Tab-separated table of C-alpha atoms and ligand atoms in Angstrom:
chain	number	residue	atom	x	y	z
A	1	UNK	CA	12.807	-17.910	-15.803
A	2	UNK	CA	14.260	-16.558	-12.520
A	3	UNK	CA	14.352	-18.569	-9.323
A	4	UNK	CA	12.643	-17.222	-6.212
A	5	UNK	CA	16.105	-16.652	-4.745
A	6	UNK	CA	17.119	-14.477	-7.701
A	7	UNK	CA	13.876	-12.493	-7.455
A	8	UNK	CA	13.932	-11.975	-3.687
A	9	UNK	CA	17.666	-11.953	-2.947
A	10	UNK	CA	17.361	-14.600	-0.207
A	11	UNK	CA	17.202	-18.372	-0.256
A	12	UNK	CA	13.921	-18.762	1.607
A	13	UNK	CA	10.955	-16.459	1.268
A	14	UNK	CA	10.194	-16.817	4.988
A	15	UNK	CA	13.773	-16.419	6.279
A	16	UNK	CA	13.132	-14.099	9.241
A	17	UNK	CA	16.825	-13.489	9.885
A	18	UNK	CA	17.374	-12.224	6.319
A	19	UNK	CA	14.222	-10.097	6.429
A	20	UNK	CA	15.202	-8.400	9.682
A	21	UNK	CA	18.804	-7.929	8.542
A	22	UNK	CA	17.488	-5.434	6.062
A	23	UNK	CA	16.865	-2.239	7.983
A	24	UNK	CA	16.898	1.458	7.261
A	25	UNK	CA	20.201	2.789	8.532
A	26	UNK	CA	19.888	6.231	6.902
A	27	UNK	CA	17.397	7.476	9.444
A	28	UNK	CA	18.673	11.066	9.219
A	29	UNK	CA	18.560	11.069	5.426
A	30	UNK	CA	16.639	14.142	4.245
A	31	UNK	CA	16.791	13.563	0.496
A	32	UNK	CA	16.692	10.198	-1.283
A	33	UNK	CA	17.763	10.018	-4.929
A	34	UNK	CA	16.693	7.262	-7.377
A	35	UNK	CA	17.559	7.202	-11.097
A	36	UNK	CA	14.330	6.692	-13.040
A	37	UNK	CA	15.964	5.538	-16.338
A	38	UNK	CA	12.959	6.518	-18.427
A	39	UNK	CA	12.522	8.550	-21.594
A	40	UNK	CA	9.936	11.354	-21.461
A	41	UNK	CA	7.402	10.806	-24.243
A	42	UNK	CA	5.380	13.353	-26.202
A	43	UNK	CA	2.389	12.276	-28.233
A	44	UNK	CA	1.035	14.326	-31.139
A	45	UNK	CA	-2.207	12.360	-31.123
A	46	UNK	CA	-4.478	14.621	-29.068
A	47	UNK	CA	-7.737	12.783	-29.726
A	48	UNK	CA	-9.493	12.918	-26.359
A	49	UNK	CA	-11.607	9.868	-25.561
A	50	UNK	CA	-9.874	7.423	-27.916
A	51	UNK	CA	-9.855	5.263	-24.774
A	52	UNK	CA	-13.376	5.882	-23.414
A	53	UNK	CA	-12.865	4.154	-20.049
A	54	UNK	CA	-9.832	6.326	-19.245
A	55	UNK	CA	-11.657	9.424	-20.415
A	56	UNK	CA	-14.597	8.584	-18.125
A	57	UNK	CA	-12.171	8.179	-15.220
A	58	UNK	CA	-10.549	11.544	-16.002
A	59	UNK	CA	-13.903	13.340	-16.113
A	60	UNK	CA	-14.876	11.701	-12.820
A	61	UNK	CA	-11.595	12.748	-11.203
A	62	UNK	CA	-12.108	16.397	-12.134
A	63	UNK	CA	-15.357	16.429	-10.149
A	64	UNK	CA	-14.100	14.416	-7.208
A	65	UNK	CA	-11.320	16.744	-6.045
A	66	UNK	CA	-11.450	17.691	-2.362
A	67	UNK	CA	-9.472	19.967	-0.104
A	68	UNK	CA	-7.627	18.375	2.805
A	69	UNK	CA	-7.619	21.633	4.739
A	70	UNK	CA	-11.335	22.380	4.545
A	71	UNK	CA	-13.184	19.114	3.835
A	72	UNK	CA	-11.861	17.313	6.923
A	73	UNK	CA	-12.814	18.434	10.417
A	74	UNK	CA	-9.402	19.075	11.989
A	75	UNK	CA	-11.098	20.519	15.108
A	76	UNK	CA	-11.831	16.933	16.234
A	77	UNK	CA	-9.671	16.176	19.286
A	78	UNK	CA	-7.727	12.930	18.947
A	79	UNK	CA	-7.026	11.186	22.249
A	80	UNK	CA	-4.169	8.991	21.059
A	81	UNK	CA	-3.570	7.506	24.489
A	82	UNK	CA	-7.187	6.371	24.818
A	83	UNK	CA	-7.182	4.781	21.345
A	84	UNK	CA	-3.866	3.094	22.146
A	85	UNK	CA	-5.394	1.741	25.358
A	86	UNK	CA	-8.194	0.103	23.388
A	87	UNK	CA	-5.662	-1.492	21.017
A	88	UNK	CA	-3.384	-2.525	23.902
A	89	UNK	CA	-6.259	-4.286	25.681
A	90	UNK	CA	-7.164	-6.169	22.506
A	91	UNK	CA	-3.542	-7.262	22.131
A	92	UNK	CA	-3.444	-8.415	25.753
A	93	UNK	CA	-6.547	-10.551	25.175
A	94	UNK	CA	-4.970	-12.073	22.056
A	95	UNK	CA	-1.781	-12.904	23.964
A	96	UNK	CA	-3.782	-14.457	26.807
A	97	UNK	CA	-5.855	-16.473	24.351
A	98	UNK	CA	-2.694	-17.711	22.636
A	99	UNK	CA	-1.269	-18.704	26.040
A	100	UNK	CA	1.931	-16.733	25.366
A	101	UNK	CA	4.388	-17.027	28.258
A	102	UNK	CA	6.573	-13.916	28.432
A	103	UNK	CA	8.606	-14.808	31.509
A	104	UNK	CA	12.327	-15.220	30.642
A	105	UNK	CA	11.848	-12.927	27.644
A	106	UNK	CA	12.694	-9.209	27.219
A	107	UNK	CA	9.019	-8.545	27.971
A	108	UNK	CA	8.968	-10.153	31.419
A	109	UNK	CA	9.114	-6.735	33.081
A	110	UNK	CA	6.756	-4.947	30.727
A	111	UNK	CA	3.686	-3.548	32.464
A	112	UNK	CA	0.689	-1.538	31.312
A	113	UNK	CA	2.857	1.544	30.674
A	114	UNK	CA	5.189	-0.214	28.230
A	115	UNK	CA	2.386	-1.942	26.339
A	116	UNK	CA	0.530	1.357	26.049
A	117	UNK	CA	3.660	3.040	24.703
A	118	UNK	CA	4.065	0.166	22.254
A	119	UNK	CA	0.508	0.620	20.972
A	120	UNK	CA	1.137	4.341	20.420
A	121	UNK	CA	4.389	3.609	18.577
A	122	UNK	CA	2.424	1.192	16.432
A	123	UNK	CA	0.033	3.944	15.397
A	124	UNK	CA	2.898	6.352	14.696
A	125	UNK	CA	4.631	3.695	12.609
A	126	UNK	CA	1.555	2.723	10.579
A	127	UNK	CA	0.537	6.270	9.731
A	128	UNK	CA	4.164	7.151	8.868
A	129	UNK	CA	4.376	4.241	6.405
A	130	UNK	CA	1.039	5.296	4.856
A	131	UNK	CA	2.526	8.778	4.382
A	132	UNK	CA	5.768	7.498	2.800
A	133	UNK	CA	3.810	5.170	0.515
A	134	UNK	CA	1.705	8.151	-0.591
A	135	UNK	CA	4.840	10.059	-1.538
A	136	UNK	CA	5.889	7.005	-3.549
A	137	UNK	CA	2.562	7.251	-5.393
A	138	UNK	CA	3.081	10.974	-5.983
A	139	UNK	CA	6.485	10.397	-7.596
A	140	UNK	CA	5.307	7.353	-9.603
A	141	UNK	CA	2.305	9.161	-11.025
A	142	UNK	CA	4.415	12.158	-12.033
A	143	UNK	CA	6.640	9.657	-13.861
A	144	UNK	CA	3.611	8.138	-15.598
A	145	UNK	CA	2.577	11.572	-16.894
A	146	UNK	CA	5.992	11.728	-18.588
A	147	UNK	CA	6.340	8.177	-19.820
A	148	UNK	CA	2.905	6.878	-20.906
A	149	UNK	CA	2.356	7.344	-24.673
A	150	UNK	CA	-1.463	7.816	-24.609
A	151	UNK	CA	-3.033	11.266	-24.172
A	152	UNK	CA	-6.059	9.982	-22.182
A	153	UNK	CA	-3.640	8.337	-19.737
A	154	UNK	CA	-1.500	11.475	-19.412
A	155	UNK	CA	-4.634	13.494	-18.641
A	156	UNK	CA	-5.844	11.056	-16.018
A	157	UNK	CA	-2.407	10.603	-14.411
A	158	UNK	CA	-2.159	14.365	-13.947
A	159	UNK	CA	-5.263	14.284	-11.736
A	160	UNK	CA	-3.739	11.485	-9.727
A	161	UNK	CA	-0.622	13.584	-9.098
A	162	UNK	CA	-2.882	16.134	-7.384
A	163	UNK	CA	-4.716	13.392	-5.461
A	164	UNK	CA	-1.436	11.986	-4.138
A	165	UNK	CA	-0.141	15.416	-3.104
A	166	UNK	CA	-3.339	15.782	-1.057
A	167	UNK	CA	-2.863	12.334	0.492
A	168	UNK	CA	0.734	13.059	1.547
A	169	UNK	CA	-0.468	16.385	2.932
A	170	UNK	CA	-3.315	14.965	5.059
A	171	UNK	CA	-1.322	12.037	6.473
A	172	UNK	CA	1.557	14.413	7.335
A	173	UNK	CA	-0.849	16.827	9.015
A	174	UNK	CA	-2.522	14.029	10.977
A	175	UNK	CA	0.883	12.768	12.167
A	176	UNK	CA	2.104	16.266	13.085
A	177	UNK	CA	-0.984	17.522	14.846
A	178	UNK	CA	-2.738	14.420	16.243
A	179	UNK	CA	-0.064	11.795	16.987
A	180	UNK	CA	3.164	11.992	18.981
A	181	UNK	CA	5.907	10.793	16.650
A	182	UNK	CA	7.140	9.959	13.141
A	183	UNK	CA	9.047	6.986	11.717
A	184	UNK	CA	11.424	6.949	8.734
A	185	UNK	CA	10.475	4.786	5.777
A	186	UNK	CA	10.645	1.029	6.321
A	187	UNK	CA	13.541	-0.582	4.402
A	188	UNK	CA	11.326	-3.114	2.584
A	189	UNK	CA	8.870	-0.447	1.471
A	190	UNK	CA	11.724	1.797	0.317
A	191	UNK	CA	13.305	-1.021	-1.677
A	192	UNK	CA	10.003	-1.710	-3.418
A	193	UNK	CA	9.413	1.975	-4.245
A	194	UNK	CA	13.004	2.299	-5.514
A	195	UNK	CA	12.544	-0.758	-7.760
A	196	UNK	CA	9.311	0.614	-9.190
A	197	UNK	CA	10.792	4.047	-9.912
A	198	UNK	CA	14.053	2.661	-11.331
A	199	UNK	CA	12.378	0.436	-13.951
A	200	UNK	CA	12.579	1.979	-17.410
A	201	UNK	CA	9.393	0.336	-18.768
A	202	UNK	CA	6.362	2.599	-18.311
A	203	UNK	CA	3.917	-0.219	-17.644
A	204	UNK	CA	6.033	-1.449	-14.705
A	205	UNK	CA	5.310	1.788	-12.841
A	206	UNK	CA	1.608	1.000	-13.179
A	207	UNK	CA	2.011	-2.623	-12.127
A	208	UNK	CA	4.144	-1.821	-9.087
A	209	UNK	CA	2.203	1.220	-7.932
A	210	UNK	CA	-1.412	1.094	-9.206
A	211	UNK	CA	-1.909	-2.668	-8.991
A	212	UNK	CA	0.331	-3.824	-6.132
A	213	UNK	CA	1.027	-0.910	-3.731
A	214	UNK	CA	-2.310	0.857	-4.201
A	215	UNK	CA	-4.233	-2.426	-4.343
A	216	UNK	CA	-2.833	-3.320	-0.936
A	217	UNK	CA	-3.342	0.241	0.352
A	218	UNK	CA	-7.001	0.179	-0.671
A	219	UNK	CA	-7.555	-3.005	1.359
A	220	UNK	CA	-5.435	-1.771	4.311
A	221	UNK	CA	-7.193	1.621	4.439
A	222	UNK	CA	-10.542	-0.193	4.390
A	223	UNK	CA	-9.551	-2.363	7.350
A	224	UNK	CA	-8.182	0.660	9.258
A	225	UNK	CA	-11.295	2.723	8.509
A	226	UNK	CA	-13.565	-0.010	9.832
A	227	UNK	CA	-11.572	-0.545	13.029
A	228	UNK	CA	-10.335	2.892	14.118
A	229	UNK	CA	-12.365	4.486	16.929
A	230	UNK	CA	-11.171	7.953	15.769
A	231	UNK	CA	-13.839	9.838	13.734
A	232	UNK	CA	-11.250	12.132	12.097
A	233	UNK	CA	-9.104	9.252	10.839
A	234	UNK	CA	-12.253	7.469	9.646
A	235	UNK	CA	-13.257	10.535	7.638
A	236	UNK	CA	-9.747	11.007	6.266
A	237	UNK	CA	-9.464	7.369	5.154
A	238	UNK	CA	-12.907	7.384	3.561
A	239	UNK	CA	-11.922	10.323	1.347
A	240	UNK	CA	-8.495	8.906	0.528
A	241	UNK	CA	-10.078	5.543	-0.418
A	242	UNK	CA	-12.520	7.283	-2.706
A	243	UNK	CA	-9.487	8.485	-4.723
A	244	UNK	CA	-7.544	5.234	-4.399
A	245	UNK	CA	-10.349	3.214	-6.003
A	246	UNK	CA	-9.942	5.387	-9.122
A	247	UNK	CA	-6.183	4.949	-9.051
A	248	UNK	CA	-6.398	1.163	-8.998
A	249	UNK	CA	-9.012	1.294	-11.798
A	250	UNK	CA	-6.540	3.398	-13.831
A	251	UNK	CA	-3.975	0.600	-13.510
A	252	UNK	CA	-6.423	-2.158	-14.401
A	253	UNK	CA	-7.898	-0.364	-17.434
A	254	UNK	CA	-4.506	0.642	-18.859
A	255	UNK	CA	-2.676	-2.635	-18.354
A	256	UNK	CA	-5.617	-4.711	-19.624
A	257	UNK	CA	-5.132	-3.129	-23.039
A	258	UNK	CA	-1.322	-3.117	-22.963
A	259	UNK	CA	-0.865	-6.733	-21.819
A	260	UNK	CA	-2.974	-8.097	-24.689
A	261	UNK	CA	-0.002	-7.622	-27.034
A	262	UNK	CA	2.746	-8.939	-24.770
A	263	UNK	CA	4.589	-12.219	-25.337
A	264	UNK	CA	4.687	-14.986	-22.715
A	265	UNK	CA	8.272	-14.044	-21.863
A	266	UNK	CA	7.286	-10.408	-21.318
A	267	UNK	CA	4.311	-11.463	-19.197
A	268	UNK	CA	6.586	-13.642	-17.082
A	269	UNK	CA	8.685	-10.578	-16.215
A	270	UNK	CA	5.497	-8.871	-15.015
A	271	UNK	CA	4.487	-11.938	-13.000
A	272	UNK	CA	7.893	-12.030	-11.311
A	273	UNK	CA	7.669	-8.345	-10.479
A	274	UNK	CA	4.186	-8.799	-8.979
A	275	UNK	CA	5.450	-11.668	-6.826
A	276	UNK	CA	8.464	-9.676	-5.626
A	277	UNK	CA	6.221	-6.727	-4.723
A	278	UNK	CA	3.819	-9.000	-2.792
A	279	UNK	CA	6.644	-10.429	-0.675
A	280	UNK	CA	8.256	-7.006	0.015
A	281	UNK	CA	4.910	-5.653	1.209
A	282	UNK	CA	4.445	-8.648	3.478
A	283	UNK	CA	7.963	-8.229	4.908
A	284	UNK	CA	7.262	-4.733	6.103
A	285	UNK	CA	4.420	-5.849	8.357
A	286	UNK	CA	6.954	-7.173	10.877
A	287	UNK	CA	7.209	-3.553	12.114
A	288	UNK	CA	10.832	-4.157	13.114
A	289	UNK	CA	11.444	-0.423	13.722
A	290	UNK	CA	8.829	-0.330	16.491
A	291	UNK	CA	10.599	-3.030	18.517
A	292	UNK	CA	13.893	-1.271	17.953
A	293	UNK	CA	12.525	2.022	19.270
A	294	UNK	CA	11.046	0.270	22.293
A	295	UNK	CA	14.603	-0.843	23.146
A	296	UNK	CA	14.078	-4.604	22.809
A	297	UNK	CA	16.041	-7.075	20.729
A	298	UNK	CA	14.306	-7.047	17.325
A	299	UNK	CA	15.123	-10.662	16.492
A	300	UNK	CA	13.743	-11.950	19.785
A	301	UNK	CA	10.621	-9.806	19.531
A	302	UNK	CA	9.854	-10.797	15.963
A	303	UNK	CA	10.437	-14.465	16.762
A	304	UNK	CA	8.077	-14.224	19.719
A	305	UNK	CA	5.305	-12.207	18.111
A	306	UNK	CA	5.552	-12.872	14.420
A	307	UNK	CA	3.323	-15.722	13.472
A	308	UNK	CA	5.263	-18.626	11.915
A	309	UNK	CA	4.987	-18.586	8.096
A	310	UNK	CA	2.839	-21.707	7.904
A	311	UNK	CA	0.316	-20.022	10.235
A	312	UNK	CA	0.788	-16.496	8.846
A	313	UNK	CA	-0.288	-17.706	5.438
A	314	UNK	CA	-3.600	-18.657	7.059
A	315	UNK	CA	-3.980	-15.345	8.948
A	316	UNK	CA	-7.256	-13.781	7.731
A	317	UNK	CA	-5.974	-10.220	8.300
A	318	UNK	CA	-2.808	-10.779	6.237
A	319	UNK	CA	-4.841	-12.495	3.555
A	320	UNK	CA	-7.470	-9.758	3.315
A	321	UNK	CA	-4.757	-7.296	2.372
A	322	UNK	CA	-4.526	-9.167	-0.929
A	323	UNK	CA	-8.256	-9.095	-1.618
A	324	UNK	CA	-7.916	-6.360	-4.279
A	325	UNK	CA	-4.582	-7.432	-5.759
A	326	UNK	CA	-5.524	-11.019	-6.641
A	327	UNK	CA	-8.737	-10.382	-8.659
A	328	UNK	CA	-7.003	-7.520	-10.481
A	329	UNK	CA	-4.026	-9.745	-11.373
A	330	UNK	CA	-6.503	-12.333	-12.636
A	331	UNK	CA	-8.321	-9.793	-14.784
A	332	UNK	CA	-4.975	-8.759	-16.304
A	333	UNK	CA	-4.136	-12.378	-17.153
A	334	UNK	CA	-1.139	-12.392	-14.798
A	335	UNK	CA	-2.459	-15.138	-12.543
A	336	UNK	CA	-2.662	-17.814	-15.225
A	337	UNK	CA	-0.083	-16.883	-17.866
A	338	UNK	CA	2.930	-19.199	-18.196
A	339	UNK	CA	1.182	-22.241	-16.701
A	340	UNK	CA	-0.091	-20.304	-13.706
A	341	UNK	CA	3.358	-19.172	-12.496
A	342	UNK	CA	1.907	-16.419	-10.290
A	343	UNK	CA	-1.079	-18.515	-9.201
A	344	UNK	CA	1.330	-21.080	-7.737
A	345	UNK	CA	3.195	-18.330	-5.817
A	346	UNK	CA	-0.038	-16.769	-4.554
A	347	UNK	CA	-1.224	-20.264	-3.524
A	348	UNK	CA	1.741	-20.512	-1.156
A	349	UNK	CA	0.833	-17.102	0.315
A	350	UNK	CA	-2.712	-18.420	0.895
A	351	UNK	CA	-4.386	-15.621	-1.084
A	352	UNK	CA	-5.686	-17.219	-4.300
A	353	UNK	CA	-9.101	-17.573	-2.637
A	354	UNK	CA	-9.807	-13.920	-3.627
A	355	UNK	CA	-9.443	-14.532	-7.358
A	356	UNK	CA	-13.183	-14.248	-8.026
A	357	UNK	CA	-13.812	-11.238	-5.802
A	358	UNK	CA	-14.862	-8.097	-7.627
A	359	UNK	CA	-11.998	-6.480	-9.531
A	360	UNK	CA	-11.390	-2.750	-9.211
A	361	UNK	CA	-12.139	-1.731	-12.818
A	362	UNK	CA	-15.493	-0.129	-11.895
A	363	UNK	CA	-15.573	-0.145	-8.103
A	364	UNK	CA	-14.632	3.541	-7.929
A	365	UNK	CA	-18.167	4.513	-8.887
A	366	UNK	CA	-19.544	2.946	-5.691
A	367	UNK	CA	-16.758	4.323	-3.519
A	368	UNK	CA	-17.133	7.965	-4.512
A	369	UNK	CA	-17.533	9.424	-1.012
A	370	UNK	CA	-16.913	13.013	-2.102
A	371	UNK	CA	-19.815	13.183	-4.578
A	372	UNK	CA	-22.081	11.279	-2.165
A	373	UNK	CA	-21.383	13.843	0.593
A	374	UNK	CA	-21.943	16.805	-1.756
A	375	UNK	CA	-25.280	15.407	-2.944
A	376	UNK	CA	-26.331	14.764	0.667
A	377	UNK	CA	-25.365	18.343	1.622
A	378	UNK	CA	-27.377	19.785	-1.319
A	379	UNK	CA	-30.391	17.692	-0.357
A	380	UNK	CA	-30.220	18.802	3.285
B	401	FE2	FE1	-2.830	7.931	-2.407
B	402	FE2	FE1	-3.264	6.488	-4.990
């Protein structure tokens, strides 16, 4: 059994100094190479539908394809400055409510202009990380097509490759044509994606990507969709989420079957990987690159604005991001295996409360925005 220090590479999970010390220094890197260490697997068993739930998902995916160029209304004007103003005002109110005193800090001289710029950088950063995460999903799913031994899973994964290409495409287009800047990939997100790709065991790609990264993305996209005042981004996220719900279901349905035959020791390795992924995803929310670009000392800014761990673990926004991951981990048996090893870790993150929320095995049927829109258009 590994210690938390061995899993995370730092002595304390909430050590801000160690988290910030990890930053992306290859900002001009154009190509990033990761060894994937995995054998490509053929199967000669072509019986379609041997796994009915995966077959149903594959058939659904074939009908739910959409076109990022034509199904989204790119003629919608996006007034980034106005949206940033709305966000900046909300932030100001939060700071006032918290009684934050910024005199004698690097922010003492910041006025409306700087806070507005900061809000725009925030948007650029968030959408950039969504885009990089989508490319991670594209590469992971291509790997799954190669490495999974079941034909129904290869078929389904191939549809997800197309979905992820579309997601990278629409986020890149939104960034290029509607916002005013890009960010390179966050170091914590890159480390997580590298770890997922580098693992030789095919089920680890599913756990890292479909359960952890996409589980968090599904919750984060939902929060962004409900709060953004931009109708184009709302539409884009609604369509992306419609695909993501299938992707998470793919992970749940596949791993449910595979984990039934694993030993406790093998399950523990999966639990440790899930915990590591959860912490890496939390680390990236410090948005350290935004402070850096705004020309302020990152350590001071994070110390000032990052909620202390004991409070952060009670932050409803941070917690909600885990609202898909936790019930799915429970369904897979990861929460309670090995005397509740992962449950204890999730308890300290304050997220176990979601364990009985609906898991994502079937949710994709309700979230199918593409079919719903087509039926509405036919009826009109
Ligand atoms: Fe995606
Ligand atoms: Fe996805």
